[in-house]
Amino acid sequence: MAAAKLFDVVAEYCHIAFAETSAFQETYGFSGSQGMINLEGLRLLPKGKASKSLVVFMHPATTLQLLPMPRALAAQGVHVLCAASRYVKNDTPLIMEKVVLDLGAYIRHAKEKWGYEKIIICGWSGGGSLSLFYQSQAENPTVTHTPAGDPVDIKGAKLIPADAMTFQAAHISRAEMLVECIDPSVKNELDPDDRIVEFDIYNPKNPNQPPYSADYIRAYRAAQLARMRRITATAKELLETLKKRGGAEMERGFITHRTIADLRFMDPAVDPNDRKPRWCWVGNPETANTGPVGLARFSMLRSWLSQWSIDDTRAHGVKSAANITVPFLAIENTADDAVPQPHTGKIHAAAASKDKTMKAIKGATHYYQGQPELLKQAVEINLGWMRERNLID
């Protein structure tokens, strides 16, 4: 059989603006400072190929056009949009409810301005819980306020539901990732050097070394959750204090030290898959634990409650999946060094869709780096699934 024709890919800049009032400016730059939200994205178009279908990639805090998957799909004749939120490359003030409104603005633009008839949302990595949150609210809108109590009218936004969803190399939620990654050895949030040796998995003096016992894993996870809840309690208390003062100060930023310390990174027997031991998606986990790109390293009070608090965030994939009914494809990369092995299966099991499929790509890492054949397999799975359902031309 002859190989399928590959298209040249043309990248088209996209700018979308919509009005929004806010009590204060959340993020650096012009976004929101003039009563307007400005969004920027890239539409990847196969040259000379028209389509009535659009695949949308969006992450809450970064761009996705440099990932291999969007361009590979476009080269196969699929129209693809890589959409950036208002918080692109700065998740310090990020409010998940507002990112849902951003995604809604892109989908409305795609339908009403570009004329697409079918929308397929591809939830990749951190975009997985976002896409599920969006779709659940598009199908069953309920949210009127953020977890901090600020108005955000998702219920009245008339979000347009996607026609189908894929969930690929994606986790349950940012909060779920953090509660499984945060370092429970930290005793004092103001002094990250004040630590409990027994919970410091990078300390050779820790008597608990891999392979970890079941008792140690339970104790470690409980300590992680306890630290998360202490931070949340402090954030809520400070936010309430600022509100009661009634002055011009409405927000405050803070640092959360040591947030890349999942037991899975050190012990491949914990939720085993084909991942490389003592490694994670940002490199050496011990280095990343104290580095500037650790999860939730810098945060605002409201942002912590919306995206990181395990008890307050609404962008929780399992809960959201229970409200979606459109065709749903979940893909697990079995050597994923970012997404914990159980997450994909939990999302697939929770999805209310009658038409749902789960696939696994053996040996695939999070980014398919140096794995062109596995990337090709991922593309073929997506294309085959979409064509079987007449989702793409």
Short mmCIF file of C-alpha atoms in Angstrom, two decimals:
data_model
loop_
_atom_site.label_atom_id
_atom_site.label_comp_id
_atom_site.label_asym_id
_atom_site.label_seq_id
_atom_site.Cartn_x
_atom_site.Cartn_y
_atom_site.Cartn_z
CA MET A 1 0.00 0.00 0.00
CA ALA A 2 1.35 3.42 -0.95
CA ALA A 3 2.19 5.80 1.87
CA ALA A 4 -0.37 8.52 2.52
CA LYS A 5 0.39 11.91 1.05
CA LEU A 6 1.95 14.33 3.51
CA PHE A 7 0.89 17.96 3.27
CA ASP A 8 3.05 21.01 3.70
CA VAL A 9 1.94 22.75 6.88
CA VAL A 10 1.18 26.47 6.98
CA ALA A 11 1.10 28.22 10.38
CA GLU A 12 -1.50 30.98 10.60
CA TYR A 13 -1.45 33.46 13.49
CA CYS A 14 -4.73 33.88 15.37
CA HIS A 15 -5.74 36.76 17.66
CA ILE A 16 -9.01 36.73 19.59
CA ALA A 17 -10.17 39.51 21.92
CA PHE A 18 -13.20 39.74 24.16
CA ALA A 19 -14.36 42.08 26.91
CA GLU A 20 -14.01 41.15 30.56
CA THR A 21 -14.09 43.24 33.71
CA SER A 22 -11.81 42.37 36.60
CA ALA A 23 -11.26 43.87 40.04
CA PHE A 24 -7.52 44.04 39.37
CA GLN A 25 -4.99 43.12 36.70
CA GLU A 26 -3.87 39.52 37.18
CA THR A 27 -0.98 39.06 34.81
CA TYR A 28 1.85 41.15 33.40
CA GLY A 29 1.26 42.78 30.01
CA PHE A 30 -1.77 44.10 28.21
CA SER A 31 -4.05 41.12 28.78
CA GLY A 32 -6.98 42.43 30.77
CA SER A 33 -5.48 45.85 31.51
CA GLN A 34 -7.90 47.65 29.19
CA GLY A 35 -11.01 45.64 29.96
CA MET A 36 -10.20 43.22 27.15
CA ILE A 37 -8.76 39.73 27.15
CA ASN A 38 -6.36 39.11 24.28
CA LEU A 39 -5.61 35.55 23.20
CA GLU A 40 -3.05 34.36 20.67
CA GLY A 41 -2.86 31.03 18.92
CA LEU A 42 -1.55 29.26 15.84
CA ARG A 43 -3.71 27.45 13.34
CA LEU A 44 -1.75 24.71 11.55
CA LEU A 45 -3.24 24.16 8.10
CA PRO A 46 -2.38 21.48 5.53
CA LYS A 47 -1.63 23.50 2.41
CA GLY A 48 -4.42 23.24 -0.16
CA LYS A 49 -6.68 21.07 2.03
CA ALA A 50 -10.04 22.47 3.13
CA SER A 51 -11.86 20.99 6.10
CA LYS A 52 -15.02 21.40 8.13
CA SER A 53 -13.34 19.86 11.20
CA LEU A 54 -10.84 21.37 13.63
CA VAL A 55 -8.72 19.66 16.29
CA VAL A 56 -8.01 22.02 19.20
CA PHE A 57 -5.01 21.70 21.52
CA MET A 58 -4.87 23.92 24.60
CA HIS A 59 -2.82 23.89 27.80
CA PRO A 60 -3.66 26.16 30.74
CA ALA A 61 -0.19 27.68 30.99
CA THR A 62 1.89 27.08 27.87
CA THR A 63 1.82 26.79 24.10
CA LEU A 64 1.62 23.44 22.32
CA GLN A 65 2.58 24.19 18.71
CA LEU A 66 6.11 22.89 19.32
CA LEU A 67 4.82 19.48 20.37
CA PRO A 68 5.22 16.85 17.65
CA MET A 69 1.57 15.75 17.64
CA PRO A 70 -0.20 18.90 16.32
CA ARG A 71 2.11 19.33 13.34
CA ALA A 72 2.07 15.61 12.57
CA LEU A 73 -1.74 15.68 12.44
CA ALA A 74 -1.69 18.74 10.19
CA ALA A 75 0.74 17.00 7.84
CA GLN A 76 -1.89 14.26 7.48
CA GLY A 77 -4.51 16.76 6.31
CA VAL A 78 -6.09 17.72 9.63
CA HIS A 79 -6.80 21.35 10.56
CA VAL A 80 -5.28 22.00 13.99
CA LEU A 81 -5.48 24.95 16.38
CA CYS A 82 -2.87 25.41 19.12
CA ALA A 83 -4.56 27.83 21.48
CA ALA A 84 -2.81 29.79 24.22
CA SER A 85 -4.63 31.05 27.30
CA ARG A 86 -4.33 34.52 28.80
CA TYR A 87 -1.80 33.01 31.24
CA VAL A 88 0.57 31.67 28.58
CA LYS A 89 3.94 30.76 30.13
CA ASN A 90 2.94 32.27 33.48
CA ASP A 91 0.78 30.11 35.72
CA THR A 92 1.47 32.19 38.85
CA PRO A 93 -1.96 33.95 38.71
CA LEU A 94 -3.77 31.27 36.71
CA ILE A 95 -7.49 30.78 37.37
CA MET A 96 -8.76 27.57 35.75
CA GLU A 97 -12.32 28.91 35.43
CA LYS A 98 -11.05 31.81 33.34
CA VAL A 99 -9.03 29.47 31.12
CA VAL A 100 -12.29 27.64 30.42
CA LEU A 101 -13.72 30.94 29.17
CA ASP A 102 -10.61 31.41 26.99
CA LEU A 103 -11.06 27.99 25.43
CA GLY A 104 -14.72 28.81 24.88
CA ALA A 105 -13.75 31.97 23.01
CA TYR A 106 -11.54 29.97 20.63
CA ILE A 107 -14.22 27.38 19.95
CA ARG A 108 -16.88 30.03 19.32
CA HIS A 109 -14.50 31.81 16.93
CA ALA A 110 -13.78 28.51 15.14
CA LYS A 111 -17.48 27.86 14.65
CA GLU A 112 -18.79 31.34 13.92
CA LYS A 113 -15.85 33.02 12.13
CA TRP A 114 -13.94 30.17 10.51
CA GLY A 115 -17.01 28.06 9.78
CA TYR A 116 -15.91 24.73 11.24
CA GLU A 117 -18.77 22.32 11.79
CA LYS A 118 -17.01 19.78 14.03
CA ILE A 119 -14.64 20.47 16.92
CA ILE A 120 -12.45 17.80 18.50
CA ILE A 121 -10.60 18.85 21.65
CA CYS A 122 -7.29 17.07 22.23
CA GLY A 123 -6.36 17.21 25.91
CA TRP A 124 -2.60 16.75 26.04
CA SER A 125 -0.70 16.70 29.36
CA GLY A 126 -2.00 19.61 31.47
CA GLY A 127 -4.57 20.24 28.77
CA GLY A 128 -6.35 17.01 29.68
CA SER A 129 -8.04 18.21 32.86
CA LEU A 130 -8.71 21.59 31.23
CA SER A 131 -10.47 20.03 28.25
CA LEU A 132 -12.54 17.78 30.50
CA PHE A 133 -13.47 20.72 32.73
CA TYR A 134 -14.47 22.72 29.66
CA GLN A 135 -16.56 19.95 28.12
CA SER A 136 -18.30 19.13 31.40
CA GLN A 137 -19.31 22.78 31.77
CA ALA A 138 -20.32 23.06 28.12
CA GLU A 139 -22.62 20.05 28.52
CA ASN A 140 -23.78 20.80 32.07
CA PRO A 141 -22.92 24.39 33.11
CA THR A 142 -22.91 25.04 36.85
CA VAL A 143 -20.00 27.34 37.77
CA THR A 144 -20.72 30.96 38.73
CA HIS A 145 -17.76 31.69 41.04
CA THR A 146 -14.13 30.73 41.46
CA PRO A 147 -13.09 28.73 44.54
CA ALA A 148 -12.05 32.08 46.08
CA GLY A 149 -15.61 33.36 45.69
CA ASP A 150 -15.00 35.75 42.81
CA PRO A 151 -17.72 35.92 40.11
CA VAL A 152 -17.00 33.99 36.90
CA ASP A 153 -20.09 33.28 34.84
CA ILE A 154 -19.32 29.98 33.13
CA LYS A 155 -22.95 29.00 33.65
CA GLY A 156 -24.13 31.95 31.58
CA ALA A 157 -21.33 31.88 29.00
CA LYS A 158 -23.17 29.49 26.65
CA LEU A 159 -20.05 27.45 25.98
CA ILE A 160 -20.20 25.42 22.77
CA PRO A 161 -19.58 21.71 23.46
CA ALA A 162 -16.97 19.90 21.42
CA ASP A 163 -18.17 17.07 19.19
CA ALA A 164 -15.55 14.66 20.51
CA MET A 165 -12.55 14.52 22.82
CA THR A 166 -9.19 12.83 23.00
CA PHE A 167 -7.14 12.54 26.19
CA GLN A 168 -3.49 11.84 25.47
CA ALA A 169 -0.46 11.71 27.79
CA ALA A 170 -2.60 13.67 30.24
CA HIS A 171 -3.05 13.67 34.00
CA ILE A 172 -6.13 13.87 36.20
CA SER A 173 -5.52 17.43 37.35
CA ARG A 174 -2.81 19.89 38.26
CA ALA A 175 -3.82 19.50 41.91
CA GLU A 176 -3.63 15.71 41.70
CA MET A 177 -0.15 15.96 40.18
CA LEU A 178 0.98 18.32 42.92
CA VAL A 179 -0.39 16.29 45.82
CA GLU A 180 1.55 13.29 44.47
CA CYS A 181 4.71 15.33 43.80
CA ILE A 182 4.99 17.78 46.68
CA ASP A 183 7.87 17.13 49.06
CA PRO A 184 6.45 16.21 52.49
CA SER A 185 9.82 16.61 54.20
CA VAL A 186 9.36 20.40 54.41
CA LYS A 187 8.36 21.38 57.96
CA ASN A 188 8.56 25.17 57.64
CA GLU A 189 7.28 26.83 54.45
CA LEU A 190 9.54 29.82 55.13
CA ASP A 191 12.64 27.65 55.52
CA PRO A 192 12.93 24.81 52.96
CA ASP A 193 16.11 23.59 54.68
CA ASP A 194 14.10 22.65 57.76
CA ARG A 195 13.13 19.12 56.76
CA ILE A 196 12.07 15.73 58.09
CA VAL A 197 14.83 13.31 57.11
CA GLU A 198 12.49 10.31 57.01
CA PHE A 199 10.44 11.95 54.26
CA ASP A 200 13.35 13.43 52.27
CA ILE A 201 13.62 10.86 49.46
CA TYR A 202 16.73 12.53 48.01
CA ASN A 203 18.66 12.38 51.29
CA PRO A 204 20.99 9.34 51.55
CA LYS A 205 20.53 9.52 55.34
CA ASN A 206 16.85 8.72 54.97
CA PRO A 207 16.45 5.18 56.35
CA ASN A 208 13.67 4.53 53.83
CA GLN A 209 15.18 3.70 50.44
CA PRO A 210 13.72 2.06 47.30
CA PRO A 211 12.00 -0.29 46.99
CA TYR A 212 9.62 1.44 49.38
CA SER A 213 7.42 -0.53 51.73
CA ALA A 214 3.63 -0.25 51.56
CA ASP A 215 3.60 1.33 55.03
CA TYR A 216 6.13 3.97 53.99
CA ILE A 217 4.20 4.80 50.83
CA ARG A 218 1.01 5.31 52.87
CA ALA A 219 2.79 7.50 55.41
CA TYR A 220 4.50 9.53 52.68
CA ARG A 221 1.25 10.12 50.77
CA ALA A 222 -0.52 11.15 53.98
CA ALA A 223 2.26 13.63 54.77
CA GLN A 224 2.04 15.06 51.24
CA LEU A 225 -1.70 15.63 51.61
CA ALA A 226 -1.20 17.19 55.04
CA ARG A 227 1.35 19.68 53.67
CA MET A 228 -0.97 20.58 50.79
CA ARG A 229 -3.82 21.26 53.20
CA ARG A 230 -1.62 23.39 55.47
CA ILE A 231 -0.70 25.59 52.50
CA THR A 232 -4.34 25.82 51.45
CA ALA A 233 -5.43 26.80 54.95
CA THR A 234 -2.78 29.54 55.05
CA ALA A 235 -3.84 30.84 51.62
CA LYS A 236 -7.51 30.97 52.62
CA GLU A 237 -6.71 32.71 55.91
CA LEU A 238 -4.58 35.36 54.22
CA LEU A 239 -7.12 35.93 51.44
CA GLU A 240 -9.86 36.41 54.02
CA THR A 241 -7.64 38.86 55.92
CA LEU A 242 -7.09 40.94 52.78
CA LYS A 243 -10.81 40.94 52.02
CA LYS A 244 -11.68 42.12 55.53
CA ARG A 245 -9.17 44.96 55.35
CA GLY A 246 -11.01 46.35 52.35
CA GLY A 247 -8.00 48.25 51.09
CA ALA A 248 -6.19 48.34 47.76
CA GLU A 249 -4.22 45.16 48.44
CA MET A 250 -6.31 42.32 46.98
CA GLU A 251 -3.78 39.58 46.26
CA ARG A 252 -0.43 38.29 47.39
CA GLY A 253 2.12 35.96 45.86
CA PHE A 254 4.03 33.23 47.62
CA ILE A 255 6.61 30.51 46.97
CA THR A 256 6.08 26.81 47.52
CA HIS A 257 9.45 25.12 47.86
CA ARG A 258 10.35 21.55 46.90
CA THR A 259 7.47 20.28 44.76
CA ILE A 260 9.00 17.53 42.58
CA ALA A 261 9.30 14.55 44.92
CA ASP A 262 6.97 11.80 43.77
CA LEU A 263 7.98 8.38 45.06
CA ARG A 264 7.47 7.09 41.52
CA PHE A 265 10.52 9.01 40.36
CA MET A 266 12.81 7.07 42.69
CA ASP A 267 11.11 3.67 42.75
CA PRO A 268 9.93 2.19 39.43
CA ALA A 269 7.91 -0.40 41.37
CA VAL A 270 5.45 2.31 42.51
CA ASP A 271 2.70 2.29 39.86
CA PRO A 272 5.07 0.55 37.43
CA ASN A 273 5.29 1.36 33.75
CA ASP A 274 8.17 1.54 31.27
CA ARG A 275 9.51 4.87 32.51
CA LYS A 276 13.19 5.59 33.19
CA PRO A 277 13.96 5.43 36.93
CA ARG A 278 15.32 8.46 38.83
CA TRP A 279 14.06 10.71 36.06
CA CYS A 280 11.01 12.86 35.31
CA TRP A 281 9.64 15.10 32.56
CA VAL A 282 11.80 18.03 33.71
CA GLY A 283 15.00 16.00 34.03
CA ASN A 284 16.72 15.00 37.26
CA PRO A 285 13.92 15.13 39.87
CA GLU A 286 16.26 16.02 42.73
CA THR A 287 17.42 19.09 40.81
CA ALA A 288 13.90 19.98 39.69
CA ASN A 289 12.61 19.67 43.26
CA THR A 290 14.35 22.92 44.16
CA GLY A 291 14.48 24.54 40.72
CA PRO A 292 12.41 27.37 39.27
CA VAL A 293 10.12 25.18 37.13
CA GLY A 294 8.78 22.99 39.92
CA LEU A 295 5.02 22.60 40.08
CA ALA A 296 3.31 25.52 41.83
CA ARG A 297 6.65 27.11 42.64
CA PHE A 298 5.19 30.63 42.39
CA SER A 299 1.51 31.24 43.04
CA MET A 300 -1.11 33.80 43.98
CA LEU A 301 -3.68 33.05 46.68
CA ARG A 302 -6.63 32.78 44.29
CA SER A 303 -4.61 30.76 41.82
CA TRP A 304 -3.61 28.23 44.45
CA LEU A 305 -7.25 27.55 45.28
CA SER A 306 -8.29 27.29 41.62
CA GLN A 307 -5.53 25.13 40.17
CA TRP A 308 -3.47 23.56 42.97
CA SER A 309 -5.70 22.92 46.00
CA ILE A 310 -6.77 19.27 45.91
CA ASP A 311 -9.91 20.12 47.92
CA ASP A 312 -10.96 23.25 46.02
CA THR A 313 -10.04 22.95 42.34
CA ARG A 314 -12.90 22.23 39.95
CA ALA A 315 -10.56 21.20 37.14
CA HIS A 316 -10.46 17.59 38.30
CA GLY A 317 -10.51 15.17 35.40
CA VAL A 318 -12.30 12.26 37.08
CA LYS A 319 -15.13 14.47 38.35
CA SER A 320 -15.42 16.29 35.02
CA ALA A 321 -15.33 13.08 32.96
CA ALA A 322 -18.49 11.91 34.71
CA ASN A 323 -20.36 14.73 32.93
CA ILE A 324 -19.19 14.25 29.34
CA THR A 325 -21.17 12.26 26.79
CA VAL A 326 -19.36 12.83 23.48
CA PRO A 327 -17.11 10.19 21.87
CA PHE A 328 -13.96 9.87 23.96
CA LEU A 329 -10.50 8.47 23.20
CA ALA A 330 -7.89 7.98 25.93
CA ILE A 331 -4.27 7.18 25.06
CA GLU A 332 -1.67 6.07 27.61
CA ASN A 333 2.03 6.35 26.84
CA THR A 334 3.50 3.41 28.74
CA ALA A 335 6.92 5.04 29.34
CA ASP A 336 5.45 8.40 30.31
CA ASP A 337 7.79 10.15 32.75
CA ALA A 338 5.25 12.85 33.62
CA VAL A 339 1.78 11.32 33.82
CA PRO A 340 1.42 8.65 36.54
CA GLN A 341 0.42 5.29 35.13
CA PRO A 342 -3.03 5.00 36.78
CA HIS A 343 -4.32 8.39 35.60
CA THR A 344 -5.40 7.52 32.05
CA GLY A 345 -7.29 4.44 33.12
CA LYS A 346 -9.10 6.34 35.88
CA ILE A 347 -10.23 9.01 33.41
CA HIS A 348 -11.39 6.42 30.89
CA ALA A 349 -13.34 4.55 33.56
CA ALA A 350 -14.98 7.76 34.81
CA ALA A 351 -16.06 9.06 31.41
CA ALA A 352 -19.84 8.92 30.98
CA SER A 353 -19.51 8.63 27.19
CA LYS A 354 -21.18 5.53 25.76
CA ASP A 355 -18.61 5.63 22.95
CA LYS A 356 -15.24 5.53 24.70
CA THR A 357 -11.97 3.89 23.74
CA MET A 358 -8.63 3.41 25.49
CA LYS A 359 -5.34 2.62 23.80
CA ALA A 360 -1.77 2.23 25.03
CA ILE A 361 1.41 2.99 23.09
CA LYS A 362 4.13 0.66 24.34
CA GLY A 363 7.39 2.41 25.20
CA ALA A 364 6.18 5.92 24.36
CA THR A 365 7.51 8.73 26.54
CA HIS A 366 5.64 11.93 27.34
CA TYR A 367 6.98 13.88 24.34
CA TYR A 368 7.91 11.03 21.93
CA GLN A 369 11.43 12.49 21.90
CA GLY A 370 13.56 10.39 19.56
CA GLN A 371 10.58 8.06 18.94
CA PRO A 372 9.33 8.83 15.42
CA GLU A 373 7.72 5.40 14.98
CA LEU A 374 5.77 5.74 18.21
CA LEU A 375 4.69 9.24 17.24
CA LYS A 376 3.48 7.79 13.94
CA GLN A 377 1.54 5.17 15.87
CA ALA A 378 -0.08 7.87 18.01
CA VAL A 379 -1.09 9.82 14.90
CA GLU A 380 -2.55 6.70 13.28
CA ILE A 381 -4.58 5.87 16.40
CA ASN A 382 -6.03 9.38 16.46
CA LEU A 383 -6.75 9.49 12.73
CA GLY A 384 -8.31 6.04 12.65
CA TRP A 385 -10.54 6.79 15.63
CA MET A 386 -11.68 10.13 14.19
CA ARG A 387 -12.36 8.69 10.72
CA GLU A 388 -14.39 5.79 12.10
CA ARG A 389 -16.72 8.39 13.66
CA ASN A 390 -16.76 10.73 10.64
CA LEU A 391 -15.19 13.46 12.74
CA ILE A 392 -12.69 14.55 10.09
CA ASP A 393 -12.87 14.86 6.32
#
